[in-house]
Amino acid sequence: MTRTHAPYPFAKGHGTQNDFVILPDAEGDRHETIDAAGVRALTDRRAGIGGDGILRVVRTAATADPAAVAARDEAEWFMDYRNADGSIAEMCGNGIRVFARWLVEREGVDASAPLRIATRAGVLAVAVEPDGRISASMGAPRRLPASEVTVRDTGATLPTTGVDMGNPHAVAFVDDLAEAGSLLSEPVYDAGVYPTGVNIEFVVRRGERHVAMRVHERGSGETLSCGTGAAAVMVASALADGAVPADGTPPAAPVVYRVDVPGGELDLTWTSAGDVVLTGPAEIVAEGFTTLG
C-alpha cells in the first residue's frame, strides 16, 4: 500500500525528456529522511507522478549529507539526486540543469554569473546561456578499463570504452541503434570493472563530430536522455576519432560534438581546461502538491 503524508509541494521538470520529480526542501525539514520506497512511489509512472529520478533541492547548510557538508564553503545549494529505483546517484547531467532552472526561476538565485552547485561528484558550475539553454560543467573525464557488455535480447557481446563522468559509463559503438535491443532489461556487464553498476550507452555516428545514442541508466532503465551519458559518449567518440590526444589529456582548443538522444539534442564541449560542458534545454513543466512518498 502506498504511504501518504500531509500534502507537500513538488514540481516536474525535464532536460531533453529526461524527467524528474523536484522536491523543494530549502531548509531540509521535509525530505531529509526520504527512503527508496518513497522515491519509487513518486517516480512511478502509473501510480505516482512519474520520472527518471528525484531532485531534492536543499541548501548545503540544511542537510547532513557528507557531500553537502564538505561543500558548504563553496556552494549554497546541494542537488540530492536519487534514481527512480530509490538508489543514490553521484551525478545527473540533465538533472543539474533542471535543478539550476528551478533555482533561478523559483528560488530567486542570480543567474548573471555561473551558479555553483554541490553534488556527490563535487561542486560544479552551471550557467544560463543567452539563448535560454543551460550549460553545466561535468568536470574532467576519467578513463575506466575497457570491458564488454552483452545485449540480453540478442546475446551480442560488444566492446566498450569506460568513462567516469562523476558516475561510471560503458560506451559501445554500433552500426545501428537497434542493436541495443529493447533495453527493457539491463545489458550484462562486468561487475568486476563496475562493482556499483554502470550506465550503458550505445552509439552510432551521424556525421563529423555528430553522434546519436541510446542509454540504459543504472537504477532507472532506458531513458530518453542522459547528460553524463552524453558527456561520456562525446569523450569516447573524440578519443576514437582522434579529435583529442590519445592519452586523454585536454585538447589544445575546445572540441565540440553534437549528441542526439531520443528526447532531443545536446551539445558537448571538451574544453582546453580539461572539463566537459553539457549544453541543452531544461524546463519546469508542472507544480503542485502531493501526499505520496
XYZ file of C-alpha atoms in Angstrom:
293
model
C 0.000 0.000 0.000
C 1.310 3.472 -0.884
C 2.105 5.544 2.180
C 0.635 9.038 2.411
C 1.780 12.161 4.224
C 0.477 15.664 4.770
C 0.401 17.474 1.392
C 3.753 18.936 0.376
C 4.890 20.779 -2.768
C 6.521 19.127 -5.761
C 7.363 20.104 -9.323
C 8.146 18.275 -12.546
C 10.950 19.179 -14.944
C 12.899 17.686 -17.794
C 16.017 18.136 -19.896
C 15.598 16.623 -23.387
C 12.800 14.485 -21.859
C 14.998 13.066 -19.105
C 12.372 13.861 -16.469
C 12.500 14.421 -12.741
C 10.264 14.962 -9.744
C 11.556 18.076 -7.957
C 11.214 18.224 -4.174
C 11.742 21.778 -2.842
C 13.327 21.408 0.601
C 15.453 24.524 1.078
C 15.600 24.249 4.866
C 15.992 20.469 4.947
C 12.901 19.907 7.094
C 10.726 17.902 4.660
C 12.658 15.151 2.916
C 15.935 14.558 4.754
C 14.800 11.008 5.565
C 13.143 10.099 2.261
C 13.763 6.419 1.587
C 13.878 4.213 -1.508
C 10.213 3.263 -1.178
C 9.220 6.923 -1.100
C 11.286 7.664 -4.200
C 9.722 4.727 -6.045
C 6.221 5.925 -5.108
C 6.901 9.385 -6.522
C 8.603 8.225 -9.737
C 6.067 5.501 -10.559
C 4.616 6.399 -13.972
C 1.195 4.916 -13.268
C 0.549 5.261 -9.555
C 2.799 8.257 -8.920
C 3.971 11.457 -10.569
C 6.453 9.704 -12.822
C 10.104 10.412 -13.507
C 13.563 9.041 -14.164
C 14.654 10.281 -10.764
C 14.218 12.707 -7.869
C 15.872 16.122 -7.471
C 15.757 17.256 -3.860
C 16.595 20.967 -3.690
C 18.249 21.713 -0.344
C 20.749 24.230 0.991
C 24.143 22.766 1.852
C 23.816 24.227 5.345
C 20.496 22.444 5.897
C 21.473 18.809 5.280
C 23.840 16.370 6.908
C 24.759 14.662 3.637
C 28.583 14.430 3.688
C 28.890 15.825 0.146
C 26.872 18.886 1.117
C 28.741 19.377 4.385
C 32.068 19.289 2.530
C 30.852 21.912 0.045
C 29.348 24.490 2.430
C 32.123 27.000 1.814
C 31.812 26.642 -1.980
C 28.115 26.255 -2.784
C 24.827 27.325 -1.204
C 22.721 24.585 -2.806
C 23.031 20.794 -2.879
C 21.479 18.513 -5.511
C 20.352 15.411 -3.639
C 19.725 13.082 -6.590
C 18.060 9.661 -6.436
C 17.468 7.210 -9.278
C 13.932 6.014 -9.937
C 14.567 2.782 -8.037
C 15.485 4.783 -4.949
C 19.245 4.276 -5.178
C 21.512 7.255 -4.540
C 23.493 8.555 -7.526
C 26.629 10.689 -7.681
C 25.542 12.981 -10.507
C 22.962 13.655 -13.201
C 23.849 15.950 -16.089
C 20.337 16.744 -17.245
C 19.202 16.824 -13.639
C 21.664 19.513 -12.604
C 20.479 21.709 -15.485
C 16.836 21.293 -14.392
C 17.988 21.922 -10.824
C 19.585 25.207 -11.936
C 16.418 26.222 -13.792
C 14.473 25.716 -10.576
C 16.948 27.775 -8.541
C 16.770 30.687 -10.981
C 13.024 30.669 -11.597
C 11.694 29.644 -8.170
C 14.386 30.323 -5.566
C 15.470 33.732 -6.884
C 19.085 32.749 -7.487
C 21.028 35.314 -9.553
C 21.916 33.880 -12.964
C 24.171 36.744 -14.070
C 27.167 34.648 -13.078
C 27.643 30.864 -13.143
C 25.936 29.020 -10.299
C 27.992 26.750 -8.053
C 26.010 23.622 -7.195
C 27.153 20.878 -4.848
C 26.684 17.253 -5.927
C 28.027 13.916 -4.749
C 30.517 14.215 -7.625
C 31.798 17.569 -6.346
C 30.889 21.236 -6.834
C 30.019 22.029 -10.458
C 29.456 25.293 -12.345
C 26.183 25.843 -14.212
C 25.307 28.831 -16.420
C 22.197 30.136 -18.174
C 23.139 30.889 -21.784
C 21.863 33.951 -23.734
C 19.625 31.651 -25.821
C 17.987 30.275 -22.659
C 19.701 26.914 -22.714
C 21.663 25.829 -19.664
C 25.298 24.718 -19.656
C 26.756 22.578 -16.896
C 30.340 21.558 -16.320
C 30.540 17.794 -15.951
C 34.088 18.012 -14.635
C 37.080 16.238 -16.114
C 36.531 12.767 -17.589
C 38.419 9.813 -16.202
C 39.168 6.707 -18.231
C 37.940 3.381 -16.896
C 39.124 -0.062 -18.043
C 37.935 -1.389 -21.381
C 35.256 -4.018 -20.959
C 32.314 -5.701 -22.703
C 28.538 -5.647 -22.473
C 26.073 -8.245 -23.725
C 22.659 -7.313 -25.143
C 20.080 -9.536 -23.482
C 17.675 -9.587 -26.458
C 20.231 -10.889 -28.944
C 23.125 -12.216 -26.920
C 25.504 -9.968 -28.885
C 28.637 -9.027 -26.961
C 30.203 -5.639 -27.694
C 33.463 -3.990 -26.586
C 33.093 -0.808 -24.545
C 35.080 2.270 -23.655
C 34.878 3.059 -19.950
C 34.448 6.707 -18.913
C 33.801 8.150 -15.473
C 31.886 11.462 -15.530
C 31.298 11.537 -11.792
C 29.427 8.282 -12.329
C 30.510 5.244 -14.402
C 29.713 4.681 -18.094
C 30.394 1.920 -20.605
C 30.155 3.167 -24.209
C 29.599 0.708 -27.071
C 29.786 1.746 -30.736
C 27.274 0.037 -33.054
C 26.213 0.303 -36.694
C 22.526 0.704 -35.814
C 20.911 1.747 -32.526
C 18.509 -1.175 -32.920
C 21.443 -3.399 -31.967
C 20.860 -2.288 -28.365
C 17.631 -4.302 -28.324
C 14.629 -3.214 -26.318
C 16.719 -2.202 -23.272
C 13.811 -3.340 -21.099
C 16.403 -5.434 -19.312
C 19.808 -4.189 -18.227
C 22.605 -5.377 -20.522
C 25.066 -7.777 -18.918
C 28.262 -6.026 -17.798
C 31.466 -6.938 -15.957
C 30.758 -6.447 -12.260
C 34.475 -6.689 -11.592
C 35.004 -3.462 -13.528
C 31.753 -1.840 -12.343
C 31.044 -3.110 -8.812
C 28.338 -0.484 -8.150
C 26.680 -0.826 -11.565
C 27.126 1.195 -14.739
C 25.278 3.380 -17.220
C 25.499 1.759 -20.657
C 25.406 3.789 -23.887
C 25.048 2.507 -27.457
C 26.341 4.945 -30.078
C 26.202 5.432 -33.856
C 27.964 8.073 -35.917
C 25.772 10.557 -37.823
C 28.433 12.849 -39.278
C 31.565 14.754 -38.418
C 31.589 15.261 -34.640
C 27.928 14.227 -34.589
C 26.689 11.025 -32.940
C 23.428 9.545 -31.662
C 22.901 7.349 -28.618
C 20.549 5.218 -26.575
C 21.165 4.529 -22.911
C 20.265 2.157 -20.106
C 20.700 4.188 -16.928
C 21.757 2.434 -13.768
C 18.749 2.363 -11.445
C 16.313 3.851 -13.987
C 16.281 1.668 -17.129
C 16.194 3.119 -20.633
C 15.714 6.886 -20.549
C 15.154 9.377 -23.360
C 18.325 11.259 -22.444
C 21.275 11.084 -20.060
C 23.507 14.124 -19.601
C 26.512 12.397 -18.049
C 25.989 9.633 -20.609
C 26.134 12.131 -23.465
C 29.348 13.513 -21.964
C 30.833 10.012 -21.755
C 29.761 9.340 -25.357
C 31.402 12.568 -26.507
C 34.638 11.645 -24.713
C 34.674 8.126 -26.163
C 33.867 9.443 -29.655
C 36.524 12.165 -29.537
C 39.129 9.626 -28.460
C 38.080 7.164 -31.170
C 38.077 9.908 -33.819
C 41.500 11.246 -32.834
C 39.939 14.634 -32.065
C 41.786 14.794 -28.741
C 45.129 13.396 -27.558
C 45.084 9.612 -27.311
C 46.166 9.724 -23.663
C 43.001 11.641 -22.785
C 44.748 14.875 -21.849
C 42.772 18.056 -22.594
C 42.691 19.252 -26.210
C 44.677 22.341 -27.163
C 41.449 24.024 -28.327
C 37.833 23.256 -27.401
C 36.318 20.239 -29.164
C 32.538 20.284 -29.728
C 30.256 17.348 -30.526
C 26.521 17.173 -31.085
C 24.895 14.191 -29.395
C 21.375 13.216 -30.454
C 19.291 11.480 -27.800
C 15.739 10.140 -28.217
C 14.471 13.209 -26.351
C 16.334 15.889 -28.307
C 19.804 17.301 -28.948
C 22.716 18.138 -26.664
C 25.979 19.965 -27.324
C 29.128 18.763 -25.560
C 32.367 20.726 -25.347
C 35.665 19.292 -24.115
C 37.498 22.426 -23.068
C 41.207 23.140 -23.061
C 40.917 23.411 -19.271
C 40.008 19.731 -19.208
C 36.341 19.716 -18.249
C 33.405 18.611 -20.379
C 30.500 21.071 -20.644
C 26.951 19.912 -21.387
C 24.555 22.406 -23.037
C 20.866 21.932 -23.732
C 17.305 22.866 -22.768
C 15.853 22.489 -19.284
C 12.221 23.161 -18.409
C 9.888 23.201 -15.416
C 6.573 21.844 -16.714
C 4.318 21.388 -13.672
C 3.921 22.234 -9.992
C 1.530 21.010 -7.357
C 1.063 19.230 -4.051
C 1.176 15.524 -3.279
C 0.857 13.168 -0.326
C 2.951 10.380 -1.890
C 6.223 9.133 -0.504
